[in-house]
XYZ file of C-alpha atoms in Angstrom:
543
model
C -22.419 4.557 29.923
C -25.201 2.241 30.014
C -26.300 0.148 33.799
C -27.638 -3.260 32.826
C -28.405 -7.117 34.722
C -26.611 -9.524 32.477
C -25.528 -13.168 32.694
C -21.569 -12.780 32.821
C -19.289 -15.933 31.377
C -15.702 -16.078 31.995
C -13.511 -18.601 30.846
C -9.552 -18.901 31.227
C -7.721 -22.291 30.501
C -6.072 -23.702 33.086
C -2.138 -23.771 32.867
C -2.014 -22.168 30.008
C 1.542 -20.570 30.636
C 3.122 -24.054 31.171
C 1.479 -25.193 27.964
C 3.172 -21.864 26.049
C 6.483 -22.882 27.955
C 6.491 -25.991 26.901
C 5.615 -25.890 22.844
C 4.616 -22.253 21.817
C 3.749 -22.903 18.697
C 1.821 -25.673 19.023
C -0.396 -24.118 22.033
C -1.303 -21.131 20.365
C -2.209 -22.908 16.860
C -4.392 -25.340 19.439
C -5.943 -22.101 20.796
C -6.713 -20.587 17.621
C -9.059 -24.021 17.325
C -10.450 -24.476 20.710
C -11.390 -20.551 20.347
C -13.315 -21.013 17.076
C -15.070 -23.445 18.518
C -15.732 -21.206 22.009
C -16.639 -18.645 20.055
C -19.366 -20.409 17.250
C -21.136 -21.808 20.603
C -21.699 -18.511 22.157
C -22.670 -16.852 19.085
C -25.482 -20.013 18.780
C -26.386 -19.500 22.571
C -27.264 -15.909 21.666
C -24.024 -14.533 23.757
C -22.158 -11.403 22.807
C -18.093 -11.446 23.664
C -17.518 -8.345 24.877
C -13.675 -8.998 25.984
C -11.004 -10.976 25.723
C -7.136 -11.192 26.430
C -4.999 -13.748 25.499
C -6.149 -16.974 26.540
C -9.153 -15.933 28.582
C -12.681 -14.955 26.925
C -15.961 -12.697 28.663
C -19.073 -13.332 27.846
C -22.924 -11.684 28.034
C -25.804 -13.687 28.003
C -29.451 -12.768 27.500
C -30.437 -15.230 30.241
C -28.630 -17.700 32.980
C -29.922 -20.479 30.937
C -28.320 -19.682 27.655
C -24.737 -19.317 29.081
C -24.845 -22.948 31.194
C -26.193 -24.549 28.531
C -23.663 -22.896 26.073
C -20.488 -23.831 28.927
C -21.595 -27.345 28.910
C -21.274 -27.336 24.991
C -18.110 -26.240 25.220
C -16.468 -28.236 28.160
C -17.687 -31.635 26.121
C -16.896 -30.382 23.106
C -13.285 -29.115 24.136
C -13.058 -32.753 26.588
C -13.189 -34.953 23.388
C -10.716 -32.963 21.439
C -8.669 -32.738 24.540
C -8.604 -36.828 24.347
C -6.463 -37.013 21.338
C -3.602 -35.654 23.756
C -1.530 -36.845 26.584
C -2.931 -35.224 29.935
C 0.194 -33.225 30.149
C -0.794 -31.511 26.639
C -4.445 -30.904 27.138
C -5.768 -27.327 27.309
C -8.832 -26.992 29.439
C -10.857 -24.199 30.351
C -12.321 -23.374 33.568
C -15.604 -21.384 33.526
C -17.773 -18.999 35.907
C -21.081 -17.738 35.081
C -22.913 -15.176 37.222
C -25.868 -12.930 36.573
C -24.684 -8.751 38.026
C -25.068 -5.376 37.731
C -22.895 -3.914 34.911
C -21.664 -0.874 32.920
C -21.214 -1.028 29.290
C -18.772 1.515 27.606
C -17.809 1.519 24.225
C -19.287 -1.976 23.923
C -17.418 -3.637 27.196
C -18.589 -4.529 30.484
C -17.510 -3.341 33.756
C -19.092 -4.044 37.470
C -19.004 -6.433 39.990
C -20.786 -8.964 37.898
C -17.760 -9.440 36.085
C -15.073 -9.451 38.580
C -17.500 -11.963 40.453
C -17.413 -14.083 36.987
C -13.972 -14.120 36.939
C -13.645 -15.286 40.596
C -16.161 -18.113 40.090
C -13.956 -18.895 37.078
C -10.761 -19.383 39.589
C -12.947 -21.335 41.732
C -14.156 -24.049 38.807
C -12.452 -27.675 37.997
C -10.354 -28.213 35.557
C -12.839 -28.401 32.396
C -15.384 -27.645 35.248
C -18.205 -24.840 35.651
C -18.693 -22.897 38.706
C -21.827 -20.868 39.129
C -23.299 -18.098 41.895
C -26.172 -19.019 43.360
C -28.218 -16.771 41.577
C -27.472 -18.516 38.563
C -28.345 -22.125 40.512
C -31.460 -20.749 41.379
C -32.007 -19.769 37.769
C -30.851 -22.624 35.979
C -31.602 -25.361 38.711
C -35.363 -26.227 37.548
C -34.524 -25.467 33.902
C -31.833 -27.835 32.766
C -31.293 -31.631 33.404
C -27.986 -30.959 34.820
C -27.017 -31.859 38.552
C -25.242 -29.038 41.152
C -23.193 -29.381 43.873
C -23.226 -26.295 46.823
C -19.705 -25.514 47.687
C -20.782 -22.900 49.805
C -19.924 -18.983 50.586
C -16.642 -18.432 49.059
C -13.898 -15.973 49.885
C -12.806 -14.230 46.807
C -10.242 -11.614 46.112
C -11.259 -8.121 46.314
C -14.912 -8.939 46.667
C -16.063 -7.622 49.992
C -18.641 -10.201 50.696
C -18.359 -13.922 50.293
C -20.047 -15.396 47.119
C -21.892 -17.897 47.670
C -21.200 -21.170 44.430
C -21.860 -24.078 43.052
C -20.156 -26.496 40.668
C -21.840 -27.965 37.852
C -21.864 -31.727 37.048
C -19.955 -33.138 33.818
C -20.241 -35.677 31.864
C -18.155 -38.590 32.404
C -16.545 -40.569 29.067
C -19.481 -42.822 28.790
C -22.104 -40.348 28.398
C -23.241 -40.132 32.022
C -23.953 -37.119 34.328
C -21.606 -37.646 37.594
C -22.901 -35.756 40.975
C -19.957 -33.109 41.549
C -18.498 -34.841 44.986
C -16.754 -31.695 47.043
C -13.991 -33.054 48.938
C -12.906 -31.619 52.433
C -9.406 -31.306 53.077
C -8.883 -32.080 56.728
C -5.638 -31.869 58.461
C -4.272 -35.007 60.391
C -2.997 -34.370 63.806
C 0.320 -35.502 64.520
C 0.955 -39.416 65.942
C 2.196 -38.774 70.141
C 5.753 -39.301 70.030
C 5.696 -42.530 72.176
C 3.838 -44.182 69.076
C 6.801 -44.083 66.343
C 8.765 -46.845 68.238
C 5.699 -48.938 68.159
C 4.865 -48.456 65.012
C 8.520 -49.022 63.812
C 8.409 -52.707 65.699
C 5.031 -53.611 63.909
C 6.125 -52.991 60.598
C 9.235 -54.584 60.888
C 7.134 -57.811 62.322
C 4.983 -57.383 59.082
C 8.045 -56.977 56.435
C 9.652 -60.372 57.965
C 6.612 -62.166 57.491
C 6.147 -61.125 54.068
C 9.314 -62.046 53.094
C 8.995 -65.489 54.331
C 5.809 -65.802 53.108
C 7.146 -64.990 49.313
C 10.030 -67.212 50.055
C 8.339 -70.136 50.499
C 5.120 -70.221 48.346
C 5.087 -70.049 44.484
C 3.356 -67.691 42.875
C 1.773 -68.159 39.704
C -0.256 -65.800 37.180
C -2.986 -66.631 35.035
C -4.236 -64.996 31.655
C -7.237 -64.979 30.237
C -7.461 -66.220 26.478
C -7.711 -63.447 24.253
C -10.258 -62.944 21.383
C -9.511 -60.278 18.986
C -13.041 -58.802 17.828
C -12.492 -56.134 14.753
C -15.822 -53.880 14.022
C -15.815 -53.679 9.684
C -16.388 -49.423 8.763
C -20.014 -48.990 6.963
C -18.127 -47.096 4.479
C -14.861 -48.285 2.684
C -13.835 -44.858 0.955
C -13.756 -41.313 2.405
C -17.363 -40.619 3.398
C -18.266 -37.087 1.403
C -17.441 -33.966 3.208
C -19.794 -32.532 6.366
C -19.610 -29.609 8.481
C -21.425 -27.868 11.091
C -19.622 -24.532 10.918
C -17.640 -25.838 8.591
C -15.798 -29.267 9.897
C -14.386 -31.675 6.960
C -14.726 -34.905 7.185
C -12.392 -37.282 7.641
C -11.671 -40.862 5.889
C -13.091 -43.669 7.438
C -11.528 -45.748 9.630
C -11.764 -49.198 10.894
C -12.602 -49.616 15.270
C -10.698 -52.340 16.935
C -12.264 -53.852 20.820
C -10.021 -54.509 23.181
C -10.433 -58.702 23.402
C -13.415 -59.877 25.273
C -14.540 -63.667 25.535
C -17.258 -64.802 23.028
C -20.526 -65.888 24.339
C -22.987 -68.001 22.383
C -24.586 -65.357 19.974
C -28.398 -64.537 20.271
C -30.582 -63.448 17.563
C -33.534 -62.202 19.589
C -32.443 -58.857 19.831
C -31.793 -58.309 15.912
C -35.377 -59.246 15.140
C -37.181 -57.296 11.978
C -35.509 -55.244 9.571
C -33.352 -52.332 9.709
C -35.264 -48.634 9.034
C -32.440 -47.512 6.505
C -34.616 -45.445 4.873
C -35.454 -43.202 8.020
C -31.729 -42.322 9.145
C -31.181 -39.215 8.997
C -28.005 -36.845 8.586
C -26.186 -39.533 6.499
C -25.205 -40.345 2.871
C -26.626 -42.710 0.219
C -23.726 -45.045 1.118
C -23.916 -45.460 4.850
C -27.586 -45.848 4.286
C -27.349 -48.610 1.569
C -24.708 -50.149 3.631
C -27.358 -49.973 6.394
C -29.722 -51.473 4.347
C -27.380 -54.205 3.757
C -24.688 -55.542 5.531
C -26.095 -53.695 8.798
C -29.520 -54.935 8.676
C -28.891 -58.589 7.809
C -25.939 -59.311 10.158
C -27.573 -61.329 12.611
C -24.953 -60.601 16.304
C -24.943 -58.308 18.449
C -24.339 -54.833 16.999
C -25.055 -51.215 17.075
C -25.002 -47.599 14.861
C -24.412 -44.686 16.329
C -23.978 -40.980 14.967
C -24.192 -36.930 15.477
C -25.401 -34.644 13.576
C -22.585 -33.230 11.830
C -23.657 -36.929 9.629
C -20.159 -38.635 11.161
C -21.357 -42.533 12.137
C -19.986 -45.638 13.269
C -21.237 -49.244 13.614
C -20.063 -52.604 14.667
C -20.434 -55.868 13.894
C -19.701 -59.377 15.380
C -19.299 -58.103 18.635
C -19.565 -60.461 22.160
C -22.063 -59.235 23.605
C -24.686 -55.772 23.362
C -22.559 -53.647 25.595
C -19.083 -53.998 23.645
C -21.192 -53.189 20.084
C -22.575 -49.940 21.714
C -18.943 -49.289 22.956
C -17.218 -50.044 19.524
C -19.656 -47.581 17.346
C -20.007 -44.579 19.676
C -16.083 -44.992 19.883
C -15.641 -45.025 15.768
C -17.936 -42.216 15.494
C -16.480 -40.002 17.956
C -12.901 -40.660 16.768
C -14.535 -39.693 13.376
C -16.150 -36.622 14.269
C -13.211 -35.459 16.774
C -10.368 -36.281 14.258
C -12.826 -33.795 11.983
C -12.988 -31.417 15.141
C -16.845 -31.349 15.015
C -18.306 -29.825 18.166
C -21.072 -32.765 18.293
C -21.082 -35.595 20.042
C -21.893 -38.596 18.733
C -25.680 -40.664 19.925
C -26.204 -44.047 19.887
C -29.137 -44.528 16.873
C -29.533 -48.337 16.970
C -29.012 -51.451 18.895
C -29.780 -54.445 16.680
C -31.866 -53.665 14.705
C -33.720 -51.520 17.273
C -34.130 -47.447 16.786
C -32.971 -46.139 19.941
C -32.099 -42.616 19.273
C -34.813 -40.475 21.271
C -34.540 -36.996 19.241
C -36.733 -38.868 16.281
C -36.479 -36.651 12.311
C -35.269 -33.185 12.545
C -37.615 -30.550 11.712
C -37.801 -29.595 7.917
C -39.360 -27.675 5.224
C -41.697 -28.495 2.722
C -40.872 -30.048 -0.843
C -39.300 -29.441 -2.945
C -36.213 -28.310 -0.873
C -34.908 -25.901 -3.784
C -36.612 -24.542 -6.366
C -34.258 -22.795 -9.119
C -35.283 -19.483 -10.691
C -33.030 -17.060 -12.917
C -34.890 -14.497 -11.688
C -33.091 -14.382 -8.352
C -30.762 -16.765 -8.249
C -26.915 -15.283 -8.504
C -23.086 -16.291 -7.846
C -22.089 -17.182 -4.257
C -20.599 -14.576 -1.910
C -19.413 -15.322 1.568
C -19.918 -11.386 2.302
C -23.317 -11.843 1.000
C -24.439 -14.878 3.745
C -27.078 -13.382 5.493
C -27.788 -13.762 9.495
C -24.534 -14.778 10.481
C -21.144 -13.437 11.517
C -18.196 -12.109 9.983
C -15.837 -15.491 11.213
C -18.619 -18.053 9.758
C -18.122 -15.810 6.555
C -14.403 -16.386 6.713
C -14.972 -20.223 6.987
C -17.551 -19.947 4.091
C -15.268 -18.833 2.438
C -11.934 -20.425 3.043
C -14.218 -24.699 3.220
C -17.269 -23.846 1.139
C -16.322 -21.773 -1.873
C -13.264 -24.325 -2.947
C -14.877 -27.177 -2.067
C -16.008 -30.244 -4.470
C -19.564 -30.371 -5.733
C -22.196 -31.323 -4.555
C -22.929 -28.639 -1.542
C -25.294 -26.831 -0.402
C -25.781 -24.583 2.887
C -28.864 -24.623 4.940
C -29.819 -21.695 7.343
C -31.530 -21.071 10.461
C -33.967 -18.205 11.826
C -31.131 -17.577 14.567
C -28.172 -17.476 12.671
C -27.817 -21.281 12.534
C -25.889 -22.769 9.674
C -24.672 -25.984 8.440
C -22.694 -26.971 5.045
C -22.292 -30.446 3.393
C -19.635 -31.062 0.695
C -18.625 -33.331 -1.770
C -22.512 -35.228 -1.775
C -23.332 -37.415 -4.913
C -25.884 -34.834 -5.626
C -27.441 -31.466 -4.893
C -30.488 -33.196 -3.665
C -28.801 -35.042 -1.579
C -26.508 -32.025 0.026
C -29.440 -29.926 0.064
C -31.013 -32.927 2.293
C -28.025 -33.063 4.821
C -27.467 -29.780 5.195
C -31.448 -29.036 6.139
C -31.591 -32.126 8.435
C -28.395 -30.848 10.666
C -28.946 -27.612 10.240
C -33.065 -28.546 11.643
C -31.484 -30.705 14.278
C -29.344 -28.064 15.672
C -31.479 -24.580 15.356
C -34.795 -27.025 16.529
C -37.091 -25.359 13.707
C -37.046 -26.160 9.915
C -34.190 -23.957 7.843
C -33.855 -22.879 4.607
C -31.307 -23.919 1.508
C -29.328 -20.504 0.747
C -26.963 -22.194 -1.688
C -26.136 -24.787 -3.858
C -22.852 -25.572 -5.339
C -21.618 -21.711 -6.708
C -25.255 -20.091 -6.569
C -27.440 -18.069 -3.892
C -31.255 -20.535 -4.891
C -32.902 -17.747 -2.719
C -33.332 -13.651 -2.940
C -30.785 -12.503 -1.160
C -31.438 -8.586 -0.241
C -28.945 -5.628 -0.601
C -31.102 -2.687 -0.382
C -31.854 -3.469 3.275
C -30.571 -5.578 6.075
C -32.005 -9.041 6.656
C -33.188 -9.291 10.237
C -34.720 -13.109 10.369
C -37.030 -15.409 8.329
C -40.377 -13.961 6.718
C -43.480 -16.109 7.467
C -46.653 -14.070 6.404
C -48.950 -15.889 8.291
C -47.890 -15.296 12.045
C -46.337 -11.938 11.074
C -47.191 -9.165 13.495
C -46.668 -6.103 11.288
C -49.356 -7.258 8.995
C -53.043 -6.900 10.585
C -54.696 -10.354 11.340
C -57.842 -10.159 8.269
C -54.917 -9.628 5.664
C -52.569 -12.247 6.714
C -53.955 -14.876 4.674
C -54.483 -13.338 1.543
C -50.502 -12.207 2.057
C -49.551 -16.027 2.099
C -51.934 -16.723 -0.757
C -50.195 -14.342 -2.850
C -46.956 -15.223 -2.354
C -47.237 -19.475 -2.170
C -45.493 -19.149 -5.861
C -42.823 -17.597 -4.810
C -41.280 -17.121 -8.131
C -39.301 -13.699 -8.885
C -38.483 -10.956 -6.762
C -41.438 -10.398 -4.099
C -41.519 -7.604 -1.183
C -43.981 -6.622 1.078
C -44.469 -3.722 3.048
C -46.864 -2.531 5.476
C -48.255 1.074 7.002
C -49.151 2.726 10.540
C -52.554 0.008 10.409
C -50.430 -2.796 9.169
C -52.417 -2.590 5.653
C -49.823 -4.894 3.633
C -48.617 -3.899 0.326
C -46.960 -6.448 -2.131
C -44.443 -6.102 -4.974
C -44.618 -9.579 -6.753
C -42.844 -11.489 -9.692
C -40.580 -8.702 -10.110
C -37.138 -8.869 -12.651
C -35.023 -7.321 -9.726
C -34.763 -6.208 -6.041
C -35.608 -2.531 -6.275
C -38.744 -2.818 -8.569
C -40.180 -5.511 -6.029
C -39.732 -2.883 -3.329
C -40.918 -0.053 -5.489
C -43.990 -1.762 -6.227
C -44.901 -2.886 -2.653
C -44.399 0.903 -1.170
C -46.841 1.659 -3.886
C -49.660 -0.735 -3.303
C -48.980 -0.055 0.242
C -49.788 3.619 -0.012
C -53.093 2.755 -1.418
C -54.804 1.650 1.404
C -52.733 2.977 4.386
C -49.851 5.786 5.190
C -46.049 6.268 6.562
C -45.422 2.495 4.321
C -42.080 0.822 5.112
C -40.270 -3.117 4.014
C -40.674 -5.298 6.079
C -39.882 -8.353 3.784
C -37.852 -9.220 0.422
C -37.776 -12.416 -0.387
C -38.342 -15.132 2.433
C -35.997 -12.952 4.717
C -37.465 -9.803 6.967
C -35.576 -6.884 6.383
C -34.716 -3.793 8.551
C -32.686 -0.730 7.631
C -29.054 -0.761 7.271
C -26.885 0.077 9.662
């Protein structure tokens, strides 16, 4: 057994045996979703699940940070699937993090630090987070997230009380709302002398009333109504997207509720509309943006996430109903598609208001073919990620309609588009959502039915390879390393000894003559040689 400080997360959904009573079937096919999508944000955050039984999950972090951020993720993710349901069908977690003392055996976690979880977890709002305040004081000066102190808290079979805090969520428009703790305070009992009292007033009150209605007539008023109907940017089924695999879903048209109709200005739709610039989109919502969008002349707005699912509207009364009508389209979009993203505002007008600006990317050209290396696609074969984003590779990826491509992060990040009007323009996509969501540049892995990259087998792939900030390799040979290898062509491998003397196996046919090769030109200038790349990918021995 191993003693260990860890950042614990427990989550549990909140009447979940009423739910089962209710429709069976339909809450545990509902689970089986909301726990892929528990489970890909944990494995992003860098969290391990170490246990979990029946509706409830447990969670290690590396820090406090990682598991909040990763529990906010998940309660708006889960709160805008959870709107496509009446309130008495949604499923809602609850969720306590703490940071403890724990045991691991045979891979789960014992201690305090989880019972405490689980207790904070009991304590939380429905689709709420409840913290210790070790993890406030972690957390607090890190995130741009609010807290409220609830106090010290008596929990079951903890012997001392723990003191918590809840977390602030974010309300349907987007906002952060400060977590208000109410205090339940008993009322004392009205003397009895005061019912007969009160019993005489409200009688006095009731006959007024009723002479009041009697004699006056009452008459209602209704506003005019002005039905305002936002047009779709795209009149056919925009091509497939998915971060961890979501399809997308047809488009649809958004409908305001009526509003009256002001005189319309143009001031705010001055200059021309960056099409060009959007990212995460296809060539049709950008030519429509080009068009229709940029020359309409009202008030109107864009909006979309990265999983490329948008929304826009036109003709609309004033600035606040457009930016209403397109976050609304593109969240219906991307929630009828189950993507865990939510969807940004990216223009008002004609006005760029999205504050994230281009996601970080590679150089050109984004793929470069060679027969060399390239082979058939294998969902066992993706490297860096885990055996359920195989499954999905597998089961949305591999049958899917060309063009696609799947870009990949140096954490395990991944992100497929389908069914693009080109390779170039999947390969795009996927490296501008994939970028947005891991925060560096990735890589294109595959395109339509091939690995475009070496993939290794001889050795396990541990990350990404850059040569010139590598720390096996000593500092003087670093740039003759990247020099060699800028082609890039073939199989290349390089390996490195006690003094971090490289060694390079370049241009090779195959895999095992690229290693063979670097061992040896390794050995010539420095002893005990080992791989430590193949390919763009590190590489590490196999388990």
């Amino acid at each position: 057994m191993k003693r260990k400080i860890a950042a614990i997360f427990a989550a549990d959904i909140a009447g979940y045996s009423r739910l089962v009573a209710e429709d069976e079937e339909e809450t545990l096919r509902r689970l089986a979703a909301y726990r892929e999508v528990v489970d890909d944000f944990i494995a992003r955050a860098g969290g391990r699940i170490f246990n979990t039984a029946g509706d409830a999950v447990l969670a290690e972090f590396p820090s406090a940070v990682d598991a909040v951020r990763c529990a906010i993720d998940i309660q708006e993710s889960l709160r805008t699937r959870n709107m496509a349901y009446p309130p008495s069908r949604q499923m809602s977690f609850r969720i306590g993090i703490t940071i403890g003392d724990v045991v691991e055996r045979d891979g789960d976690l014992l201690g305090d630090g989880v019972n405490i979880a689980a207790r904070l977890e009991g304590l939380a709002e429905v689709g709420g987070i409840c913290v210790s305040r070790a993890v406030h004081e972690q957390v607090a000066n890190k995130l741009s997230v609010q807290f409220a102190d609830i106090g010290a808290q008596e929990v079951k079979n903890i012997p001392t009380p723990v003191h918590a805090y809840m977390v602030a969520m974010r309300r349907g428009d987007g906002s952060y709302a400060t977590p208000q703790i109410k205090k339940v305070t008993k009322a004392e009992a009205a003397p009895n002398w005061m019912w007969p009292l009160v019993v005489g007033v409200v009688s006095v009150v009731a006959i007024g009333v009723g002479g009041f209605l009697y004699f006056t007539k009452l008459e209602t008023t209704r506003a005019p109504a002005v039905a305002v109907t936002a047009p779709s940017p795209a009149s056919s089924p925009m091509p497939n997207a998915a971060a961890a695999a979501a399809p997308s879903p047809s488009s649809t048209m958004a409908a305001k509720a009526p509003m009256p109709m002001p005189a319309p200005s143009a001031s705010p739709m001055a200059g021309k509309f960056p099409a060009d610039s959007v990212p995460f989109i296809n060539e049709r919502i950008r030519n429509y943006l080009a068009g229709d969008y940029s020359a309409a002349g009202d008030y109107k707005a864009f909006a979309l996430n990265v999983g490329g699912f948008t929304g826009a509207s036109l003709n609309q009364p004033n600035e606040e109903a457009a930016r209403n009508a397109a976050l609304d389209q593109c969240q219906k979009r991307a929630d009828a598609a189950q993507s865990p993203r939510r969807c940004e505002l990216y223009a008002v007008g004609n006005n760029v208001v999205y504050t994230h600006g281009k996601p970080p990317m590679p150089p050109q050209p984004f793929v470069r073919h060679d027969a060399m290396t390239e082979r058939a696609f294998a969902s066992k074969d993706f490297p860096m990620v885990r055996d359920p984003a195989k499954v999905r590779l597998e089961n949305m990826f591999v049958p899917s309609a060309k063009s696609r491509a799947v870009a990949l992060g140096p954490g395990g990040q991944y992100f497929m588009v389908m069914g693009a009007s080109s390779a170039d323009d999947a390969a795009r996509r996927s490296l501008e959502s994939c970028g947005a969501i891991a925060g560096v540049a990735c890589l294109v892995v595959a395109v339509d039915e091939n690995f475009v990259v070496p993939i290794p087998t001889l050795l396990r792939i541990t990350g990404f390879f850059h040569a010139a900030s590598n720390a096996s390799i000593v500092a003087d040979a670093r740039d003759e390393v990247v020099r060699k290898l800028a082609d890039g062509m073939g199989w290349n491998a390089v390996a490195v000894g006690t003094a971090g003397r490289p060694g390079l196996g370049l241009k090779a046919a195959d895999e095992q003559t690229a290693v063979n090769s670097a061992l040896a030109d390794c050995a010539k200038r420095d002893s005990d040689c080992h791989l430590i790349a193949i390919g763009p990918f590190t590489v590490g021995p196999i388990n």
